[in-house]
Short mmCIF file of C-alpha atoms (C1' of nucleotides) in Angstrom, two decimals:
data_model
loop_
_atom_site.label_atom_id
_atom_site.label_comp_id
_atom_site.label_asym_id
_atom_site.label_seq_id
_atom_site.Cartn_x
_atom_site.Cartn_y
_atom_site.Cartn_z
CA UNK N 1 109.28 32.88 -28.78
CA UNK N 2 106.91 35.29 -30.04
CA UNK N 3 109.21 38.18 -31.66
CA UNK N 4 108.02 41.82 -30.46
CA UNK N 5 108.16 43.23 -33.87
CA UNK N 6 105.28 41.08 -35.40
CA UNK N 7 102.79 43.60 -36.52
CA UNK N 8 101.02 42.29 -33.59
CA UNK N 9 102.97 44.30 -30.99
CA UNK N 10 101.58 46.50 -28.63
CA UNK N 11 98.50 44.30 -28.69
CA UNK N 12 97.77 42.81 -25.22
CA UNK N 13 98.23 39.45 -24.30
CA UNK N 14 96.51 37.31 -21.48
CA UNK N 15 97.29 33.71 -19.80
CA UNK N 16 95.16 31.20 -21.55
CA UNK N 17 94.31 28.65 -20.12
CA UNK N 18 92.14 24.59 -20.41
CA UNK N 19 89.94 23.42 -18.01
CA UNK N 20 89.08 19.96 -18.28
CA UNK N 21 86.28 18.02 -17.54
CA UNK N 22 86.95 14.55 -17.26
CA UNK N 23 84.43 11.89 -16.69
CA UNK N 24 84.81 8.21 -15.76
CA UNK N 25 82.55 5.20 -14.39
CA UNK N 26 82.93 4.24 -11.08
CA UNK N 27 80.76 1.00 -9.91
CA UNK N 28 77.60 2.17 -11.13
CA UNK N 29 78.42 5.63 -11.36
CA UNK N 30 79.14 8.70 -13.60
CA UNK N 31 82.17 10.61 -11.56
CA UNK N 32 84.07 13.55 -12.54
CA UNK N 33 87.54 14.39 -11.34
CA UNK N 34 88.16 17.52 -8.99
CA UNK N 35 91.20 19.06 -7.17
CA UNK N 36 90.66 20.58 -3.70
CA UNK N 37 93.06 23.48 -4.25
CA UNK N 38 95.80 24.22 -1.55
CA UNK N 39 97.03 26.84 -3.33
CA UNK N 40 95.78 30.24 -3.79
CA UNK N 41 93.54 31.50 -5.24
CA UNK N 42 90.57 30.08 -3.62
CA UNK N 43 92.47 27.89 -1.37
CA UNK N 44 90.45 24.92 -0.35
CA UNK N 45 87.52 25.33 -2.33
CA UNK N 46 87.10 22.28 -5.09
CA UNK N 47 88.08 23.15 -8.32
CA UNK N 48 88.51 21.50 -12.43
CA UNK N 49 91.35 20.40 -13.63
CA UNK N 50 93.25 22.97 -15.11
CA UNK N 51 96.74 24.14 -17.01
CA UNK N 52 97.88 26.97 -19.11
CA UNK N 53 99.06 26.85 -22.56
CA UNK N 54 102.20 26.86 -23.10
CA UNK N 55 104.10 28.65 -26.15
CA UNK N 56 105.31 25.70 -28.26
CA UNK N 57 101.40 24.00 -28.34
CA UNK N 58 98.06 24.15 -29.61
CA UNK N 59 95.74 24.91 -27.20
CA UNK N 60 94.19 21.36 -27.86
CA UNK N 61 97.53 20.12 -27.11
CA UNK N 62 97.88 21.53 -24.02
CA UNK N 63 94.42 19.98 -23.15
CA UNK N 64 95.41 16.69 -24.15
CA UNK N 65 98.44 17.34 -22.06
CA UNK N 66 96.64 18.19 -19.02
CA UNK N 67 94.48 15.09 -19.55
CA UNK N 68 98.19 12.99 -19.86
CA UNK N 69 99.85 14.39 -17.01
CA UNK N 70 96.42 13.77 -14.40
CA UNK N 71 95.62 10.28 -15.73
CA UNK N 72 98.43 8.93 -18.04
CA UNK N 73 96.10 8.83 -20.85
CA UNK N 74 97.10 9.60 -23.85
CA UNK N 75 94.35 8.56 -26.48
CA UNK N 76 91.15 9.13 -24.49
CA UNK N 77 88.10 10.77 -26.21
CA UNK N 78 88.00 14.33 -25.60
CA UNK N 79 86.11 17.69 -26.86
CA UNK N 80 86.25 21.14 -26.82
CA UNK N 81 83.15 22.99 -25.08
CA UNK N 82 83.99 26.38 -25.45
CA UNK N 83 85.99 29.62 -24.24
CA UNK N 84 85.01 31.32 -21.00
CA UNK N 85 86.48 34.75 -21.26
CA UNK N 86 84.75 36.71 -18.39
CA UNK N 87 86.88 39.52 -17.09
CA UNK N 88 87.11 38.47 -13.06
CA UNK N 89 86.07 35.05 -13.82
CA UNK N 90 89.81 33.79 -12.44
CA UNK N 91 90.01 35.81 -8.98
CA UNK N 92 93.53 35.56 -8.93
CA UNK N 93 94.45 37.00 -12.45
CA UNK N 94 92.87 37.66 -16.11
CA UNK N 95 92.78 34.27 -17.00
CA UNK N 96 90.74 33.07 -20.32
CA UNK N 97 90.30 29.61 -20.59
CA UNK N 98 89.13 27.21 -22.94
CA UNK N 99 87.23 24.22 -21.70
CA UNK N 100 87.16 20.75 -22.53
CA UNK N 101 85.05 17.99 -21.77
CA UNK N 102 86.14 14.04 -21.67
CA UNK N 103 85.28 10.60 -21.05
CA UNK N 104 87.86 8.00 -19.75
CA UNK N 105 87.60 4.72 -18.99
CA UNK N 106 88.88 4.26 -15.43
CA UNK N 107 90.65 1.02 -15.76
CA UNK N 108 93.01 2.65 -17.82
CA UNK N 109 93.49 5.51 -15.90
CA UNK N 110 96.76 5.97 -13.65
CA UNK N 111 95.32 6.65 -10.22
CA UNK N 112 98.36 6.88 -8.56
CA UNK N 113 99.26 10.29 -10.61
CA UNK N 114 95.35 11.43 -9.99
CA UNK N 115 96.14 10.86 -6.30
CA UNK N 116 99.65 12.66 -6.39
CA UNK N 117 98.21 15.79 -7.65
CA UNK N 118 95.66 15.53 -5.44
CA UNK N 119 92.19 14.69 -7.68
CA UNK N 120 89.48 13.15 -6.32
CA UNK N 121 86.49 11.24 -8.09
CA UNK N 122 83.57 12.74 -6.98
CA UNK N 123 79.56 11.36 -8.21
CA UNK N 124 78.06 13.75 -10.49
CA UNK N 125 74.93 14.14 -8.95
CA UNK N 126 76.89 15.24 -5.67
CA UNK N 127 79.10 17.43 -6.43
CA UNK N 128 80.56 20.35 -3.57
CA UNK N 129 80.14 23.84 -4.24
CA UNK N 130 82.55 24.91 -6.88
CA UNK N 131 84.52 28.08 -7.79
CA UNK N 132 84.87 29.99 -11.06
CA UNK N 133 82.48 29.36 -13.47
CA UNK N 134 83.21 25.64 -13.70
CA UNK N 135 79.06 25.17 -12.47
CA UNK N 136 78.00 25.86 -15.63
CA UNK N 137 81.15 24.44 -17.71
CA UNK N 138 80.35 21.18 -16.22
CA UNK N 139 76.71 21.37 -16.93
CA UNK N 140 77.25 22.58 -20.40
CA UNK N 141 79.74 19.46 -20.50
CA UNK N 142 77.27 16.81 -19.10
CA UNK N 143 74.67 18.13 -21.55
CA UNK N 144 76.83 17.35 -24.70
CA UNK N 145 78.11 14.04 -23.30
CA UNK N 146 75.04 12.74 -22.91
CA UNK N 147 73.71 13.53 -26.28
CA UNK N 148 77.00 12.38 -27.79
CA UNK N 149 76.78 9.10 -26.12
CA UNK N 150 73.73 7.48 -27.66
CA UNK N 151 74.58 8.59 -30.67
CA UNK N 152 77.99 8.47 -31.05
CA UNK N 153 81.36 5.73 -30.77
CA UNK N 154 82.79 7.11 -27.29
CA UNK N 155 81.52 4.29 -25.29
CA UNK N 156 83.25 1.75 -26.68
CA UNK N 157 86.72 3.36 -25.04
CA UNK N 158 85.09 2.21 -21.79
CA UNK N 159 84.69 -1.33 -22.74
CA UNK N 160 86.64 -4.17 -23.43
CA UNK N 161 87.17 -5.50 -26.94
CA UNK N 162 84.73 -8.17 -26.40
CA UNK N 163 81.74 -7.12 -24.27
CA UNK N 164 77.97 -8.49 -23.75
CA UNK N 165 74.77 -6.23 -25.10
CA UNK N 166 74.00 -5.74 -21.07
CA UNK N 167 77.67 -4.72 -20.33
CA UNK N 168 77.06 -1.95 -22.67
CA UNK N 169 73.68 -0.93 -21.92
CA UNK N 170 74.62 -0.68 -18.24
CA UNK N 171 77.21 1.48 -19.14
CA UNK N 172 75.39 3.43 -20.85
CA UNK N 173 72.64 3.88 -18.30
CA UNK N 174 75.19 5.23 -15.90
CA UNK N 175 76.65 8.07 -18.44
CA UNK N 176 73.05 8.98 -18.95
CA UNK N 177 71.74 8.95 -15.37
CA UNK N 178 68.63 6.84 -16.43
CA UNK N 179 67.17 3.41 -16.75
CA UNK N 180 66.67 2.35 -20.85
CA UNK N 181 64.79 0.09 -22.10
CA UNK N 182 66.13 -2.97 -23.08
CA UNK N 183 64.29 -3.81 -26.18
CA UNK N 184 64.68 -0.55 -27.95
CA UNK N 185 68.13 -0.43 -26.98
CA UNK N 186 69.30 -3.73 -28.75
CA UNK N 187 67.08 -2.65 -31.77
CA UNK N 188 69.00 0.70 -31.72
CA UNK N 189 72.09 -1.38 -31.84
CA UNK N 190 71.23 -3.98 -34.27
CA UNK N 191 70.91 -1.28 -36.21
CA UNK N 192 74.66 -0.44 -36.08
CA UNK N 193 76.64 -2.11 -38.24
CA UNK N 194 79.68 -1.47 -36.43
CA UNK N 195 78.83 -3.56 -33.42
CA UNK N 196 78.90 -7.23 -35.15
CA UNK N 197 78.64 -10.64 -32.84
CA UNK N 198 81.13 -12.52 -32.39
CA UNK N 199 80.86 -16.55 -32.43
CA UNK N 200 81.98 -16.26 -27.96
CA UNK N 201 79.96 -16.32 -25.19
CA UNK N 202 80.66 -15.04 -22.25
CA UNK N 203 79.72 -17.60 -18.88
CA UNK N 204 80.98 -15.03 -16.49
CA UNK N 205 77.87 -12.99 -15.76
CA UNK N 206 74.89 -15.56 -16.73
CA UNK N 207 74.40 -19.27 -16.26
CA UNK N 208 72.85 -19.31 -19.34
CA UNK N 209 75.85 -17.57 -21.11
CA UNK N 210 75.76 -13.75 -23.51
CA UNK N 211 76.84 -13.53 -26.71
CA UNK N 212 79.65 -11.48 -27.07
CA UNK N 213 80.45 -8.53 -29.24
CA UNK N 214 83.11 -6.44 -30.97
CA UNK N 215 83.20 -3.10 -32.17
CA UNK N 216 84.69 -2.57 -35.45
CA UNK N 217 84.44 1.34 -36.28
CA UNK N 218 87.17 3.72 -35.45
CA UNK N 219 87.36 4.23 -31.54
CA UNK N 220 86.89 7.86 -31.06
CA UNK N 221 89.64 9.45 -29.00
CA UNK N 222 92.13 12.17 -30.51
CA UNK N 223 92.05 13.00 -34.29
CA UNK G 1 96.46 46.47 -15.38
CA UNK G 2 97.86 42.80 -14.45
CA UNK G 3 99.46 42.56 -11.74
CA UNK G 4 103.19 40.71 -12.18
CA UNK G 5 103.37 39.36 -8.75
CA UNK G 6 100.20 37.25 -9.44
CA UNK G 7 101.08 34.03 -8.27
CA UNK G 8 100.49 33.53 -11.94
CA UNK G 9 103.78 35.74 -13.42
CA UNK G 10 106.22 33.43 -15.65
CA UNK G 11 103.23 32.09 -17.32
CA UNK G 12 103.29 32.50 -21.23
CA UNK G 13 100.33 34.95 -22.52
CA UNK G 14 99.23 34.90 -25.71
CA UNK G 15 97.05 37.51 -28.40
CA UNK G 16 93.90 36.32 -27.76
CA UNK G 17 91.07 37.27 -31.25
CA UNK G 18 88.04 37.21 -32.31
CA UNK G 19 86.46 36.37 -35.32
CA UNK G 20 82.98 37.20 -36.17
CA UNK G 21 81.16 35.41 -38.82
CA UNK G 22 78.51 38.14 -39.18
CA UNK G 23 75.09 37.01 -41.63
CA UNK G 24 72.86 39.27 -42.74
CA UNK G 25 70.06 38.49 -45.89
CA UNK G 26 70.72 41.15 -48.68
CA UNK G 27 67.88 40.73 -51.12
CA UNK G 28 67.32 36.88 -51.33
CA UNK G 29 70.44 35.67 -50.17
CA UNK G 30 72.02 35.26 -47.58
CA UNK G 31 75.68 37.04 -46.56
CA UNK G 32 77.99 37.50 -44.78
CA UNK G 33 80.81 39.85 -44.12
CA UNK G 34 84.21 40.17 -45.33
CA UNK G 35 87.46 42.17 -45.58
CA UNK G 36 89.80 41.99 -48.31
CA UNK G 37 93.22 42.54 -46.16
CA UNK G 38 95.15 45.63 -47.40
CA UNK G 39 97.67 44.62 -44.36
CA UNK G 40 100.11 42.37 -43.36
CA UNK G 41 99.73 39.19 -42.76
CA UNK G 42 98.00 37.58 -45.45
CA UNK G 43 97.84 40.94 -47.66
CA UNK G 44 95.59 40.81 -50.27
CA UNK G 45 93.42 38.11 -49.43
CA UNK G 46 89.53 37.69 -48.00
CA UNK G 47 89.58 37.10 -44.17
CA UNK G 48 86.93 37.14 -41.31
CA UNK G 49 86.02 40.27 -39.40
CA UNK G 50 88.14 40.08 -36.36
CA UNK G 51 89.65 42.05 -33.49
CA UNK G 52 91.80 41.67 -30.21
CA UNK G 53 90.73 41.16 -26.83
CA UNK G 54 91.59 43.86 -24.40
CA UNK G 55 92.35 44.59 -20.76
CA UNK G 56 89.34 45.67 -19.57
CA UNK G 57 86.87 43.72 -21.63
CA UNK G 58 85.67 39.85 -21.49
CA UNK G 59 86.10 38.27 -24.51
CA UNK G 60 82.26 38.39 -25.25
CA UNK G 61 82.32 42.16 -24.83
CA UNK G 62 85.12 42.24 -27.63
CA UNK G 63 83.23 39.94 -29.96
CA UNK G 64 80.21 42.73 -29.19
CA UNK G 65 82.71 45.67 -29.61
CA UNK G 66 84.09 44.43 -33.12
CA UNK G 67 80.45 44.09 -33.84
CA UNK G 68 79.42 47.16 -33.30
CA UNK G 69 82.27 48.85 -34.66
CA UNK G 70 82.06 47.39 -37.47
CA UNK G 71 78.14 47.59 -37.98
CA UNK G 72 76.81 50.05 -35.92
CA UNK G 73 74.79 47.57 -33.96
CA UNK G 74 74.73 47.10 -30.28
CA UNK G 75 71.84 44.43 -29.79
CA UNK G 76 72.01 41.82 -32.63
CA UNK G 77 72.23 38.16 -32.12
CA UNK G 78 75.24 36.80 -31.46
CA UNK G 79 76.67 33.20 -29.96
CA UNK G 80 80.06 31.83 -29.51
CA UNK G 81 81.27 28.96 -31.33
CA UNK G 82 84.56 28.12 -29.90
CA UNK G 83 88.20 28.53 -29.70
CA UNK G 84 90.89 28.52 -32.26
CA UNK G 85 94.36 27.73 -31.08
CA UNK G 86 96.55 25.61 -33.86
CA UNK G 87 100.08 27.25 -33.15
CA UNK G 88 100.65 28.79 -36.71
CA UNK G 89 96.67 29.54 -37.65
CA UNK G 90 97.95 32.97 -37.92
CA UNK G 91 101.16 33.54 -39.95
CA UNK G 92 102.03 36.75 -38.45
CA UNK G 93 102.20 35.52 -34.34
CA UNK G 94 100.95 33.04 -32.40
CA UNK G 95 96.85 34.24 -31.91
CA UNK G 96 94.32 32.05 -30.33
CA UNK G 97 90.68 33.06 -31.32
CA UNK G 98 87.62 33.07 -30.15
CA UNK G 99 85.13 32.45 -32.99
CA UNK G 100 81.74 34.17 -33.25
CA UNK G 101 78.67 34.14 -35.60
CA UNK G 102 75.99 36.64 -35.77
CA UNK G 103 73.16 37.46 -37.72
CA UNK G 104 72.21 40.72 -38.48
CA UNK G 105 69.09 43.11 -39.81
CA UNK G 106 70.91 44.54 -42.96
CA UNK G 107 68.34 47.48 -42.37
CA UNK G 108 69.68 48.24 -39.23
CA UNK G 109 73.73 47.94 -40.04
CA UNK G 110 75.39 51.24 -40.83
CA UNK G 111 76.80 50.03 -44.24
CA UNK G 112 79.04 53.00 -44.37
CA UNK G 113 81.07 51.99 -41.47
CA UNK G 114 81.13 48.71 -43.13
CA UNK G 115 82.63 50.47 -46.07
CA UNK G 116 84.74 52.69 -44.60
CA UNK G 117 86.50 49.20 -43.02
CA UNK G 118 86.67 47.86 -46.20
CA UNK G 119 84.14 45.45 -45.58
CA UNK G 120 82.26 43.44 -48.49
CA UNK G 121 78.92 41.40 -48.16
CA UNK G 122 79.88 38.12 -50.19
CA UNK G 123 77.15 35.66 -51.03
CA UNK G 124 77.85 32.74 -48.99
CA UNK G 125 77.54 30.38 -51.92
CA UNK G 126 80.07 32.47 -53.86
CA UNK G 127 82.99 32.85 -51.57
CA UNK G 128 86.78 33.31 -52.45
CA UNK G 129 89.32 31.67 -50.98
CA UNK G 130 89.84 32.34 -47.52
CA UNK G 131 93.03 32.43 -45.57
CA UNK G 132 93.71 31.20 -41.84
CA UNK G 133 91.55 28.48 -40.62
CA UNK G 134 88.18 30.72 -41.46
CA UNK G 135 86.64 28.39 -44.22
CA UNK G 136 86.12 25.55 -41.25
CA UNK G 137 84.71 28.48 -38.91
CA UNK G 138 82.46 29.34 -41.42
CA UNK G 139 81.25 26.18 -41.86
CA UNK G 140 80.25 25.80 -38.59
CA UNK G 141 78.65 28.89 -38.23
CA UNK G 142 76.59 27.77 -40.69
CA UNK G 143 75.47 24.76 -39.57
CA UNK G 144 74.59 26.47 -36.01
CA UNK G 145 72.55 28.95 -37.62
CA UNK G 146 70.33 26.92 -39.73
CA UNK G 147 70.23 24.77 -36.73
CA UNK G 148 69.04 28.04 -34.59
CA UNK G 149 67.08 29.76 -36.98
CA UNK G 150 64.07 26.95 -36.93
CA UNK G 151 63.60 26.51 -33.70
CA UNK G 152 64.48 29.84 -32.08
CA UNK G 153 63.58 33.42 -32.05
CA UNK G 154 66.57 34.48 -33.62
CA UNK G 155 65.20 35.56 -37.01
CA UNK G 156 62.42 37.97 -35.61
CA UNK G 157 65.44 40.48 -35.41
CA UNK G 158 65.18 40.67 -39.29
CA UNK G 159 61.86 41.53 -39.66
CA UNK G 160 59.81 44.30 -38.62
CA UNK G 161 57.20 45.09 -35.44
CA UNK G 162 54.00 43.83 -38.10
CA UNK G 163 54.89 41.05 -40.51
CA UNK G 164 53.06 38.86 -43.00
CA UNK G 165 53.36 34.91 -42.36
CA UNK G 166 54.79 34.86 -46.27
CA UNK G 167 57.72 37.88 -45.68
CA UNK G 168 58.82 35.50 -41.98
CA UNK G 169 58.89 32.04 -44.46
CA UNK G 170 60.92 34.17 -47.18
CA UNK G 171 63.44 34.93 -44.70
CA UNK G 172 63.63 31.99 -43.09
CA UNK G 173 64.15 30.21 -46.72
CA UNK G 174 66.68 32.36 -47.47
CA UNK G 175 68.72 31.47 -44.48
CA UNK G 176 67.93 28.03 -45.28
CA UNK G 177 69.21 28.17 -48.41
CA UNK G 178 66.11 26.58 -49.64
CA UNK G 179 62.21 26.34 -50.17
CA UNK G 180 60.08 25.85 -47.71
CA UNK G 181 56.49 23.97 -47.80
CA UNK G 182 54.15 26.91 -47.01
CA UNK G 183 51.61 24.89 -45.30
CA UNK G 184 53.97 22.46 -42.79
CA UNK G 185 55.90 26.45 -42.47
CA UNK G 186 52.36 27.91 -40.96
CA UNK G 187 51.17 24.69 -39.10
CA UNK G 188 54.33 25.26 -37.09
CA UNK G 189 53.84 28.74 -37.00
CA UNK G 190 50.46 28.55 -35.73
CA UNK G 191 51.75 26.22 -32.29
CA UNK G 192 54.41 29.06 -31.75
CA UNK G 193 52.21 30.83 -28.99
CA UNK G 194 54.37 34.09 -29.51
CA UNK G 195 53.72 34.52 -32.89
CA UNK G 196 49.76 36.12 -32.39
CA UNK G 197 47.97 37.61 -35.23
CA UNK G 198 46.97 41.20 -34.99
CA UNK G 199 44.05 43.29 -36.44
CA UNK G 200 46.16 44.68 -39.03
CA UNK G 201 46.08 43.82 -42.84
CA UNK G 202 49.26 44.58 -45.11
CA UNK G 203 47.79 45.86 -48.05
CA UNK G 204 51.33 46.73 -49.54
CA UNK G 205 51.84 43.29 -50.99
CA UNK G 206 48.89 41.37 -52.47
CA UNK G 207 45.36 42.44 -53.75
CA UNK G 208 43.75 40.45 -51.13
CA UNK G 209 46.08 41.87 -48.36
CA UNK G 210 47.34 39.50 -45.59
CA UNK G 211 47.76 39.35 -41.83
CA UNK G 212 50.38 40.82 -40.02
CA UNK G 213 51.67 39.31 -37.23
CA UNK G 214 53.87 40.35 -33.94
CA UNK G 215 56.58 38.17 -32.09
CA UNK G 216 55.44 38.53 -28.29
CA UNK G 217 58.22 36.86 -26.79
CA UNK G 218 61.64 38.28 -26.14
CA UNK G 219 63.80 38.89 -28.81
CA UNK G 220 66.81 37.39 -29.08
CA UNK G 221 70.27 39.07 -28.65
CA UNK G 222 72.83 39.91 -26.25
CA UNK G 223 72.06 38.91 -23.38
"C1'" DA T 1 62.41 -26.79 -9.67
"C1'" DC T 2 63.95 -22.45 -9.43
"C1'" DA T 3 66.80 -18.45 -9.68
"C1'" DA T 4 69.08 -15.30 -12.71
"C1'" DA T 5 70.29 -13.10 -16.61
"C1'" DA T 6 69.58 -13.43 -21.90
"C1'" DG T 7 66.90 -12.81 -25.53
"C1'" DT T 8 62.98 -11.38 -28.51
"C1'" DG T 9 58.16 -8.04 -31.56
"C1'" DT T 10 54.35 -5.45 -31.71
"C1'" DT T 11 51.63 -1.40 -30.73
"C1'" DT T 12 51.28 3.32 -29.95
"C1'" DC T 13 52.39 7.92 -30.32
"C1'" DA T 14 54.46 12.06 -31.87
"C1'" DT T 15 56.68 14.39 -35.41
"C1'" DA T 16 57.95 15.42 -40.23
"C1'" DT T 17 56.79 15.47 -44.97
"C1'" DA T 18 54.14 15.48 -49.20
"C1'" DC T 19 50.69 17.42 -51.67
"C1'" DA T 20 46.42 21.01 -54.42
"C1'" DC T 21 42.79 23.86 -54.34
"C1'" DC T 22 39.72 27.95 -53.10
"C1'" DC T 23 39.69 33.02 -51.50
"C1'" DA T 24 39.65 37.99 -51.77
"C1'" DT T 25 40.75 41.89 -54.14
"C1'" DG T 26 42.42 45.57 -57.58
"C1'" DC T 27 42.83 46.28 -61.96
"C1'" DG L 1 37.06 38.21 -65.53
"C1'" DC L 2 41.54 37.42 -64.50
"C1'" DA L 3 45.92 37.81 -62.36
"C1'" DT L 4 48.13 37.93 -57.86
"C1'" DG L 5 49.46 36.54 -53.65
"C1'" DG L 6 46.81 34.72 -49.23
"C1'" DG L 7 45.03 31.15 -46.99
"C1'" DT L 8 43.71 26.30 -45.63
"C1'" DG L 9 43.68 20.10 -44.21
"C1'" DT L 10 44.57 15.48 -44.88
"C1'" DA L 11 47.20 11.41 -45.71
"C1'" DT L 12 51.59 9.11 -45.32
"C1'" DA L 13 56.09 8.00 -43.51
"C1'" DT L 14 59.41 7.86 -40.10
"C1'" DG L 15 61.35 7.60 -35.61
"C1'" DA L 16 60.72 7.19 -30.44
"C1'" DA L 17 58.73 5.00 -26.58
"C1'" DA L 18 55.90 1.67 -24.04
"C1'" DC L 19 55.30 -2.81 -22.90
"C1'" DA L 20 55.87 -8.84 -21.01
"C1'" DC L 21 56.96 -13.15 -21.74
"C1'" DT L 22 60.05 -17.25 -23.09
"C1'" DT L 23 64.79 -19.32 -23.07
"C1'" DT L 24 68.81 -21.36 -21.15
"C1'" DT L 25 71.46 -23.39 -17.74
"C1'" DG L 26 73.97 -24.05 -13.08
"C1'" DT L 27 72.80 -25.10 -8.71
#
DNA sequence: ACAAAAGTGTTTCATATACACCCATGC
DNA sequence: GCATGGGTGTATATGAAACACTTTTGT
């Protein structure tokens, strides 16, 4: 589409393309999604979710369309984390790629499609060795997420419209890796006035029953 | 120098840019650096410095190269901020950028390169119009480096070997963009183990002549 | 009665901010 | 002796973290 006499001919052009870093809770644990490529380059070895970006879209579009095609979402939360630009960083050609970083909820989250293009779940904290630079993307991504999450609306995409205090701190312990306290977490949330009670209580999880609670800010997912 | 039988040929490829938002403090305000565009597109109006990526360079190394070309500089601070790819952010072809911010010794740049590229140091409080999607970069930028410059090592490229504790809270105020409480500025100072006094006395600018101090620890820059 | 999860405040600590006077020297 | 910039400490406020017991109810 691009028409050759732009006054931008003769300048070089590369393949750009998104990696994404997608992150879900599984059980009691943070998991990101991987492909074990049986393609070249680097055959076998485990590898990010990638695509290129195509000619008619933004490159944030083509994240978001990556993120689509893997899990069938198409209103998750995600976030750009930078470009990684090194010269052989792609083995099998100049490749520059922009990476992104997300958070899905997995309920919601086509596995059949993940399976068919062959991703696999794997626990954060035991990951396989990994190709490219996608080490550091993904610890550059877990970094922000983690920060984002205390402070921030994303965790509410992973939870049902009603949901206990302890359904969310759990969930929140697992994104973060660590045990919180109880206490200073409900004070942290009374503080919110986005989370309000609601007049339910839930019987599932206690005998003595949880009040249950509804979020009422914007959800964060695509702007 | 790619090769078309990659098994990555019929993939689109795109310009890829960059744009470096480059600060430097010019008496006591801060700057940064501009070009009025005497080309196509956009003719005529204020726009970032900016540059393509080559063949043979990672997109850092062009972000360094437009730097330097521009400045004369081949070691100042500089830090990625991310990528820019909205399909018609350039009106003359699709370009996805790679945005930049820097922050310079004005000392040190070579202003008649700067000139001779039609470059202009605006204050950043008194900026035109810009084109593109620069005034959001800019803002960023911004943000980052105030962010950085409290907390990191960053501005000790601005100042000389010796320095008084008042001429490093100047500086540090005028990339701030405001005034600083001398004695919460020092306290902080004084648990910064690489800032260590020496046995000199700058008798340049006070009767009573002050301390000069040296920044032990590594400065800050390419890396 | 007891098991199991829900709910609830206070203390402590670290960090950030506000604020005003004396010091040394050259003229 | 006075003008100029250099140098110094304490009190308050705010936010983060540590910490343990009572409540409710189904079995």
């Amino acid at each position: 589409m691009t028409i050759e006499t732009t006054p931008y001919s003769g300048i070089p052009r590369f393949h750009v393309g998104v990696d994404c870093i997608i992150f879900t809770v599984i059980g009691d644990r943070l998991n990101l999604l991987l492909v074990r490529r049986d393609f070249e380059p680097e055959k076998g070895k485990w590898s990010l979710i990638g695509g290129f970006v195509n000619e008619n879209e933004s490159v944030d579009q083509a994240a978001k369309r990556v993120l689509y095609e893997l899990t069938g979402i198409t209103n998750g939360f995600i976030r750009q984390l930078g470009a990684f630009g090194e010269i052989n960083r792609d083995p099998g050609a100049r490749v520059i790629s922009v990476a992104y970083f997300s958070l899905l909820n997995y309920a919601e989250i086509n596995q059949e499609e993940v399976k068919s293009l062959k991703g696999e779940w794997v626990d954060v904290d035991r990951l396989p060795a990994l190709g490219f630079d996608h080490p550091v993307m993904i610890q550059n991504a877990m970094e922000q997420m983690r920060k984002k999450i205390l402070s921030g609306h994303l965790v509410f995409n992973l939870l049902p419209e009603l949901f206990t205090l302890t359904q969310l701190q759990n969930l929140v312990e697992k994104v973060m890796g660590r045990p919180l306290d109880k206490r200073n977490f409900r004070k942290r949330i009374m503080e919110n006035t986005e989370i309000v009670a609601t007049e339910y209580i839930d019987k599932e999880s206690s005998r003595r029953g949880a009040r249950l609670y509804r979020f009422i800010g914007e959800r964060q997912s695509y702007k």
